[in-house]
PDB file of C-alpha atoms and ligand atoms in Angstrom:
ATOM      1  CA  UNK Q  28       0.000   0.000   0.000  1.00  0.00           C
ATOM      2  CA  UNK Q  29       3.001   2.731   1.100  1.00  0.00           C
ATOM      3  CA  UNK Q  30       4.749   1.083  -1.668  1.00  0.00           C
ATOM      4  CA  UNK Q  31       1.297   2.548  -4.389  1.00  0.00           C
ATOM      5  CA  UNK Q  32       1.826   5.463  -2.532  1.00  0.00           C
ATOM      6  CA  UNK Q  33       5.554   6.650  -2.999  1.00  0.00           C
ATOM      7  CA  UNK Q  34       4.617   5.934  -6.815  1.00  0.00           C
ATOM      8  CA  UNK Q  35       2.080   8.618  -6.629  1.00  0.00           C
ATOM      9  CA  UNK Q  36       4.195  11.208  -4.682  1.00  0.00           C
ATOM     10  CA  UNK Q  37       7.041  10.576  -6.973  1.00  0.00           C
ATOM     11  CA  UNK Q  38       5.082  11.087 -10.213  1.00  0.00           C
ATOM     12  CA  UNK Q  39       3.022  14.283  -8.366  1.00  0.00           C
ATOM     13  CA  UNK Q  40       6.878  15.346  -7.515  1.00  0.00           C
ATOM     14  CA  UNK Q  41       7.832  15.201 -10.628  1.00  0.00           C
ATOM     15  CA  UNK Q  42       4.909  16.955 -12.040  1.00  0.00           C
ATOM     16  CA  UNK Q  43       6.395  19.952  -9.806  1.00  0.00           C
ATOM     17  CA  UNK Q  44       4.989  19.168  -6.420  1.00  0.00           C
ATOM     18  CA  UNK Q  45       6.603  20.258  -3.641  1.00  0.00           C
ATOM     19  CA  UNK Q  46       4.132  20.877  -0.426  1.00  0.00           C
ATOM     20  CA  UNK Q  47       2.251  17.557   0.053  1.00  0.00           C
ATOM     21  CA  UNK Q  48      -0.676  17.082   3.209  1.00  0.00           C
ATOM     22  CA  UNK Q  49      -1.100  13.509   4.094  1.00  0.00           C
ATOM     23  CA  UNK Q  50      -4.144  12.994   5.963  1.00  0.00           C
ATOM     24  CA  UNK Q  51      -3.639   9.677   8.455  1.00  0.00           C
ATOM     25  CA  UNK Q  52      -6.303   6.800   8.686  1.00  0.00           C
ATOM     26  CA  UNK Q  53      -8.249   7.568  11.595  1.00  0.00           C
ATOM     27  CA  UNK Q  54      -9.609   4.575  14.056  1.00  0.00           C
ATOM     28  CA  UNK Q  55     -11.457   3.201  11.408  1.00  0.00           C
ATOM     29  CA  UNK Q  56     -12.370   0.299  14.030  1.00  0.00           C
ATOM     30  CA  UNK Q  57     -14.523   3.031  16.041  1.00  0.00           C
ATOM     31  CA  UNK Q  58     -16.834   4.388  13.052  1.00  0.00           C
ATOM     32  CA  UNK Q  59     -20.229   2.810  13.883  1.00  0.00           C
ATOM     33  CA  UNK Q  60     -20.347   0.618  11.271  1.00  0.00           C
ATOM     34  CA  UNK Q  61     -17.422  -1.095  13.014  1.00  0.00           C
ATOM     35  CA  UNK Q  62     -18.637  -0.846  16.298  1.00  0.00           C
ATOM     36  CA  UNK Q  63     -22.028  -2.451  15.520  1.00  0.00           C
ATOM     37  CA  UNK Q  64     -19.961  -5.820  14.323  1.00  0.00           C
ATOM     38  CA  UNK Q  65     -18.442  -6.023  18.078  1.00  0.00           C
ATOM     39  CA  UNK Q  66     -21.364  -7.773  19.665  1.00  0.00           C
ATOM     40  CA  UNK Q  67     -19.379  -7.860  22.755  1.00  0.00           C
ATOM     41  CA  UNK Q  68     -19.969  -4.244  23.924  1.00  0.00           C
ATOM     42  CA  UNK Q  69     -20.332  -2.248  20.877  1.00  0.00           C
ATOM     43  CA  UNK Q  70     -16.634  -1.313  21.579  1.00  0.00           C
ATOM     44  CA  UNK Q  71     -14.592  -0.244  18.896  1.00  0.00           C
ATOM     45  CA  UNK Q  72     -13.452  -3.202  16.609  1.00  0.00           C
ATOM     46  CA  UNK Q  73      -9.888  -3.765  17.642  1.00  0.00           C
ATOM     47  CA  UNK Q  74      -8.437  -5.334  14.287  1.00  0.00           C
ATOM     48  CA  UNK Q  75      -9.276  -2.546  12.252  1.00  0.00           C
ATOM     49  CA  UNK Q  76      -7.845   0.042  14.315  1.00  0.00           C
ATOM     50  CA  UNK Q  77      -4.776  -2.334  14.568  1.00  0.00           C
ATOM     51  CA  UNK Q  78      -4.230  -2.299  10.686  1.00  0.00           C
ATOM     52  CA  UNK Q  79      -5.011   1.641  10.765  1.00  0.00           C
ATOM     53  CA  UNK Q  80      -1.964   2.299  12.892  1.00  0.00           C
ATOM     54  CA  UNK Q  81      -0.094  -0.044  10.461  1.00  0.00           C
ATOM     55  CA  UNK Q  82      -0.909   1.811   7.543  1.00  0.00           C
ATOM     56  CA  UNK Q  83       0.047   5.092   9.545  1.00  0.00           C
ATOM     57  CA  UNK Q  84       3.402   4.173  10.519  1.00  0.00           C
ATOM     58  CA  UNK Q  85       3.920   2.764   7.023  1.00  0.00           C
ATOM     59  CA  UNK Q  86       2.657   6.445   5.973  1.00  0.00           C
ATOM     60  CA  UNK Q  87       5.099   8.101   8.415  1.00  0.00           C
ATOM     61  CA  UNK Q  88       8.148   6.770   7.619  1.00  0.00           C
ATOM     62  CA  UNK Q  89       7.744   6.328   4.341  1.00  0.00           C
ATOM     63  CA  UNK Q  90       7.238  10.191   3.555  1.00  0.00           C
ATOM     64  CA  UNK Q  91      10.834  10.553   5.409  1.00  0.00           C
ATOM     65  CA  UNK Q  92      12.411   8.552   3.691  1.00  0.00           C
ATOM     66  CA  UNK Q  93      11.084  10.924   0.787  1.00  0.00           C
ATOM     67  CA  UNK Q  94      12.228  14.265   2.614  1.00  0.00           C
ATOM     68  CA  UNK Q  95      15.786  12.625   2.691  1.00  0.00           C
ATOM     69  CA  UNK Q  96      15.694  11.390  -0.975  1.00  0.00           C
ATOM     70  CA  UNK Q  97      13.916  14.619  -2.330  1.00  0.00           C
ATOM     71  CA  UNK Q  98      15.204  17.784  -0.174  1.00  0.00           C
ATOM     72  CA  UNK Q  99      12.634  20.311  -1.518  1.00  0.00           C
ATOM     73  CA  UNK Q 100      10.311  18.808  -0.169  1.00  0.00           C
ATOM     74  CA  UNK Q 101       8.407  20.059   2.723  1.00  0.00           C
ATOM     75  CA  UNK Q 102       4.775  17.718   3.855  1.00  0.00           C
ATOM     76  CA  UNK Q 103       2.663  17.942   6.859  1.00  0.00           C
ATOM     77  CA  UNK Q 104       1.208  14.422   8.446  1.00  0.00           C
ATOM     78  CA  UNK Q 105      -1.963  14.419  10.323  1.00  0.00           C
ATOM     79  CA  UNK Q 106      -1.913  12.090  13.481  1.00  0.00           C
ATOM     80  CA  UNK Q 107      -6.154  11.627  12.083  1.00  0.00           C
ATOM     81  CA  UNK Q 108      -5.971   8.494  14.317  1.00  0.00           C
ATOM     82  CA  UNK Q 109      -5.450   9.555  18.009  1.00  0.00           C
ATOM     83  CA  UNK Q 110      -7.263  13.425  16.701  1.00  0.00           C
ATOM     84  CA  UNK Q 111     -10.612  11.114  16.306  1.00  0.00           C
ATOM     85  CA  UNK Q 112      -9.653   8.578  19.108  1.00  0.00           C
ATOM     86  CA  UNK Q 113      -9.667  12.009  21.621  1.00  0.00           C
ATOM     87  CA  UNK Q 114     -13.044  13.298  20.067  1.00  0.00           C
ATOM     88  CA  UNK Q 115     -14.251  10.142  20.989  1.00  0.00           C
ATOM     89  CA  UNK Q 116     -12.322   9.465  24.705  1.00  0.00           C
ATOM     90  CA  UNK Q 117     -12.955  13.270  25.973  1.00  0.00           C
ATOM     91  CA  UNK Q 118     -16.110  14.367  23.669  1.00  0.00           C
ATOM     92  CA  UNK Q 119     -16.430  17.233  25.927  1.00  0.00           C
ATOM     93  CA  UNK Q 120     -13.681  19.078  25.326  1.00  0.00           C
ATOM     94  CA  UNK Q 121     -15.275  19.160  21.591  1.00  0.00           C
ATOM     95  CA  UNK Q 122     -18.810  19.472  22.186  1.00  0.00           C
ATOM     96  CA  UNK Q 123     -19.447  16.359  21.506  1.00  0.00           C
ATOM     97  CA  UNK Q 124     -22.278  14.225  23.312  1.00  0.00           C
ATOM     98  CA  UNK Q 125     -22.449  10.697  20.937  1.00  0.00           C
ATOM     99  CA  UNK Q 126     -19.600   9.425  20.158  1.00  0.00           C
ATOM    100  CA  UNK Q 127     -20.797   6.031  18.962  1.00  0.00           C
ATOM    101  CA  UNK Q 128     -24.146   5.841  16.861  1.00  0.00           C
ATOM    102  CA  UNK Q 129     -24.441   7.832  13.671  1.00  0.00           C
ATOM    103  CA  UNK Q 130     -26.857  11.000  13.160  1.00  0.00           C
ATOM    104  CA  UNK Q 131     -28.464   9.640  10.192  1.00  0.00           C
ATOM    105  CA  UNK Q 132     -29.626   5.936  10.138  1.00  0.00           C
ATOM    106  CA  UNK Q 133     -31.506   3.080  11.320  1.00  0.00           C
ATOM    107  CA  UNK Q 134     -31.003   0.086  13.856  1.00  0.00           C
ATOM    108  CA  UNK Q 135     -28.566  -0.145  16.639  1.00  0.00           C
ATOM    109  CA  UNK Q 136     -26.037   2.531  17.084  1.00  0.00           C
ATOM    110  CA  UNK Q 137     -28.211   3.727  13.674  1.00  0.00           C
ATOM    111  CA  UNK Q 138     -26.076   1.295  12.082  1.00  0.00           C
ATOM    112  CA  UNK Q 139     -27.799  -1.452  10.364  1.00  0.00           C
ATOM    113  CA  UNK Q 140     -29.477   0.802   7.849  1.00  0.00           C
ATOM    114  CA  UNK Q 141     -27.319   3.304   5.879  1.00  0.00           C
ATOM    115  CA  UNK Q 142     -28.798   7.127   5.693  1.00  0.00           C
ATOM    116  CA  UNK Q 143     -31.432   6.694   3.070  1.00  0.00           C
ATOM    117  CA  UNK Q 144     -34.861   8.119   2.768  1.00  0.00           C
ATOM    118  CA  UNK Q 145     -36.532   6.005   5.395  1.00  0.00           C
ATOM    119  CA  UNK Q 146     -33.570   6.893   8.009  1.00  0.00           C
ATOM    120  CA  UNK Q 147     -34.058   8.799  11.308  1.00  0.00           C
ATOM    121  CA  UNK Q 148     -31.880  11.686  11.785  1.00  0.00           C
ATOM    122  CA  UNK Q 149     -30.936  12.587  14.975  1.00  0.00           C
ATOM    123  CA  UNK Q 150     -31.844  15.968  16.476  1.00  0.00           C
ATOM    124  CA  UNK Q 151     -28.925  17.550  16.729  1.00  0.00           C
ATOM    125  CA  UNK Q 152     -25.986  16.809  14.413  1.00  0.00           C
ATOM    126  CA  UNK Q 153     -23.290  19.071  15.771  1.00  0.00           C
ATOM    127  CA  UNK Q 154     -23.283  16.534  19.413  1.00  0.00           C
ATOM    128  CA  UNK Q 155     -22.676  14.029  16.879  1.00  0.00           C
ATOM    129  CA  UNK Q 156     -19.002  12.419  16.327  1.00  0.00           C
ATOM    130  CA  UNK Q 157     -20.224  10.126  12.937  1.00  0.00           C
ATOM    131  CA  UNK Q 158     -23.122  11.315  10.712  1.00  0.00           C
ATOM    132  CA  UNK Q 159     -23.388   7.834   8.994  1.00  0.00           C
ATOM    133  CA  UNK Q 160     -21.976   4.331   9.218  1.00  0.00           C
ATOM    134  CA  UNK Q 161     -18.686   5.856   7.771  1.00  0.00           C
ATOM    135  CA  UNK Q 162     -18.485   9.293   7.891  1.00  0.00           C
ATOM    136  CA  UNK Q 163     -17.298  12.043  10.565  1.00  0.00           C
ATOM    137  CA  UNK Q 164     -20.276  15.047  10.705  1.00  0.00           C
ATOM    138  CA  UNK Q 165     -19.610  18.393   9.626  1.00  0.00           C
ATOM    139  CA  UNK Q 166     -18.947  19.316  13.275  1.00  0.00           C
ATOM    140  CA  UNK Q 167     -16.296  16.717  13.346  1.00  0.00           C
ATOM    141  CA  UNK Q 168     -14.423  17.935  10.354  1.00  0.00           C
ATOM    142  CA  UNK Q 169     -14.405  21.551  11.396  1.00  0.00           C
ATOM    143  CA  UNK Q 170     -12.451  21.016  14.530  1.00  0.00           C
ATOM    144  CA  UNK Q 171     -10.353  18.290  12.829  1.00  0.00           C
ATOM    145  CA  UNK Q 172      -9.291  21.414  10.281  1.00  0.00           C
ATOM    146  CA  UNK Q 173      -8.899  23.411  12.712  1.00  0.00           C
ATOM    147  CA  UNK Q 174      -6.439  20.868  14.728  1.00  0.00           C
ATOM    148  CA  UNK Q 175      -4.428  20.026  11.674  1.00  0.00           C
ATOM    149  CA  UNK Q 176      -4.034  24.152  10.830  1.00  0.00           C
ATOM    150  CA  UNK Q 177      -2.705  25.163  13.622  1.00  0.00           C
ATOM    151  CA  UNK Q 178      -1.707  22.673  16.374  1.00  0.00           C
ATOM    152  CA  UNK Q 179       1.992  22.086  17.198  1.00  0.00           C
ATOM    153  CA  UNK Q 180       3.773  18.644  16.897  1.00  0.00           C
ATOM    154  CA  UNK Q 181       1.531  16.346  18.565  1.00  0.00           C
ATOM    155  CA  UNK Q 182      -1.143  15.971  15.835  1.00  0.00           C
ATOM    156  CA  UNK Q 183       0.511  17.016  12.735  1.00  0.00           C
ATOM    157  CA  UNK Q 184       3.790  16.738  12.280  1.00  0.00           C
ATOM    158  CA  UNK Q 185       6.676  17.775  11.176  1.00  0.00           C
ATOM    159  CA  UNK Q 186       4.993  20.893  10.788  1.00  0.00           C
ATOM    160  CA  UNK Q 187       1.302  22.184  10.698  1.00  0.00           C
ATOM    161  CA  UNK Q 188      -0.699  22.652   7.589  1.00  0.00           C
ATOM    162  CA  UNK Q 189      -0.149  26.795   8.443  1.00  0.00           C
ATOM    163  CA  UNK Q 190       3.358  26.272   8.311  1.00  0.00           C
ATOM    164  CA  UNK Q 191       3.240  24.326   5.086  1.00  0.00           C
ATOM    165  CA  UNK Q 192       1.570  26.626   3.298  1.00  0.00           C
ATOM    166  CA  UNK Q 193       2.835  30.293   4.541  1.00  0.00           C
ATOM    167  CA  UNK Q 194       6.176  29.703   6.721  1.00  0.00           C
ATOM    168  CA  UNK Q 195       7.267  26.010   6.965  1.00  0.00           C
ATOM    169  CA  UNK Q 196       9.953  25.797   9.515  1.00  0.00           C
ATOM    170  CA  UNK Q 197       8.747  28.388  11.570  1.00  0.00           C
ATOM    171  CA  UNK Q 198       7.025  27.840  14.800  1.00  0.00           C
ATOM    172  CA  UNK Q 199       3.083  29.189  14.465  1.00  0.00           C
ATOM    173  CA  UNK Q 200       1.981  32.273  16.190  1.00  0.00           C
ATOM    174  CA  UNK Q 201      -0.114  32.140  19.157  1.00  0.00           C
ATOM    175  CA  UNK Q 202      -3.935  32.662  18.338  1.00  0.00           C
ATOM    176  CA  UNK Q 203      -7.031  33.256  20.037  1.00  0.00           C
TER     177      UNK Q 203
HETATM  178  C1  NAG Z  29     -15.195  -5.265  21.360  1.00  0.00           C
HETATM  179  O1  NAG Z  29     -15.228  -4.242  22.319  1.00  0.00           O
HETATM  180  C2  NAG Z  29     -14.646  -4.576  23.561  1.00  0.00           C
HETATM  181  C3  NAG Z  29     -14.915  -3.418  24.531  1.00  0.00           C
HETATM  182  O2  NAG Z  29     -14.392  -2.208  24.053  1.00  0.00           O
HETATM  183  C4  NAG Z  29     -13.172  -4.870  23.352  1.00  0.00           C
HETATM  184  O3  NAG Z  29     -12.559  -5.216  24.574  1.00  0.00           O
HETATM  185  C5  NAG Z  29     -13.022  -6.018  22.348  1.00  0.00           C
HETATM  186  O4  NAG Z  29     -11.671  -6.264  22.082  1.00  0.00           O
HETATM  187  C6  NAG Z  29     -13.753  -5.698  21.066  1.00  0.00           C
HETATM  188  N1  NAG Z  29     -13.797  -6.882  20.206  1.00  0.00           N
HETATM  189  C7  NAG Z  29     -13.265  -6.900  18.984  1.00  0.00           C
HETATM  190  C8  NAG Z  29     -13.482  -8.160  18.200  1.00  0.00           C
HETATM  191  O5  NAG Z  29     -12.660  -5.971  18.469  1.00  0.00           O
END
């Protein structure tokens, strides 16, 4: 899979790329499609999450070996995986209220029925982590955003999508 991927980079490098974002895998193993296959407590389903840390560390140091090969080269790597794991661990720090069933669906955890027509929604979609059996909510991907703009080290890395774009290197101002 990495292996796919430096092909890509390499051909988008030499197309004249030199700023790439690389969004991790997130916990796939906690979207509530997952978590509705664990019969044993609805927890999150441990395999997948296992082979999306895999992939991420594959991800990682694969795109250094490509910094040391290609030295124009500047990316920023979003840590997607433990970003989602917190919304889900401390959802109120975010806002967030449900962390496991979908907005829009049907069934347990609104997960045995996709959002079609004939799905409930919930009532409010913002306290929501997952609007469907796959996907984040818009909520969720405005604070993710925001996290991979302008947080330091921890979550994106080795700089922050700011820095990649404007001032890569330099340490981001203070905001708020
Ligand atoms: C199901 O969830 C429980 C509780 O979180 C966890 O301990 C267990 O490992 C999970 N099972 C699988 C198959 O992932």
């Amino acid at each position: 899979m990495t292996l796919m991927m430096t092909g890509y980079l390499k051909r988008l490098y030499n197309l004249g790329a030199r700023k790439f974002l690389v969004v991790g895998i997130p916990a796939v193993g906690c979207c509530p499609f997952q978590r509705n296959q664990n019969k044993t407590g609805g927890g999150c389903k441990e395999e997948s999450n296992y082979w999306s840390n895999k992939y991420n560390e594959g991800a990682k140091s694969m795109l250094q070996a490509m910094k040391t090969e290609f030295k124009d080269v500047n990316y920023a790597f979003s840590d997607s995986y433990n970003i989602v794991l917190n919304f889900i661990q401390k959802p109120a720090n975010y806002g967030f209220v449900e962390v496991k069933a979908a907005c829009c669906g049907l069934g347990n955890l609104n997960a045995d029925v996709p959002c079609i027509p004939i799905s409930q929604y919930c009532p409010k979609r913002t306290d929501h982590v997952f609007w469907d059996l796959f996907h984040p909510t818009e909520a969720t991907v405005k604070i993710f955003i925001d996290i991979i703009f302008d947080n330091s080290q921890q979550y994106v890395s080795p700089v922050n999508v700011r820095q990649l774009l404007w001032n890569r290197g330099k340490k981001p101002k203070p905001r708020l």
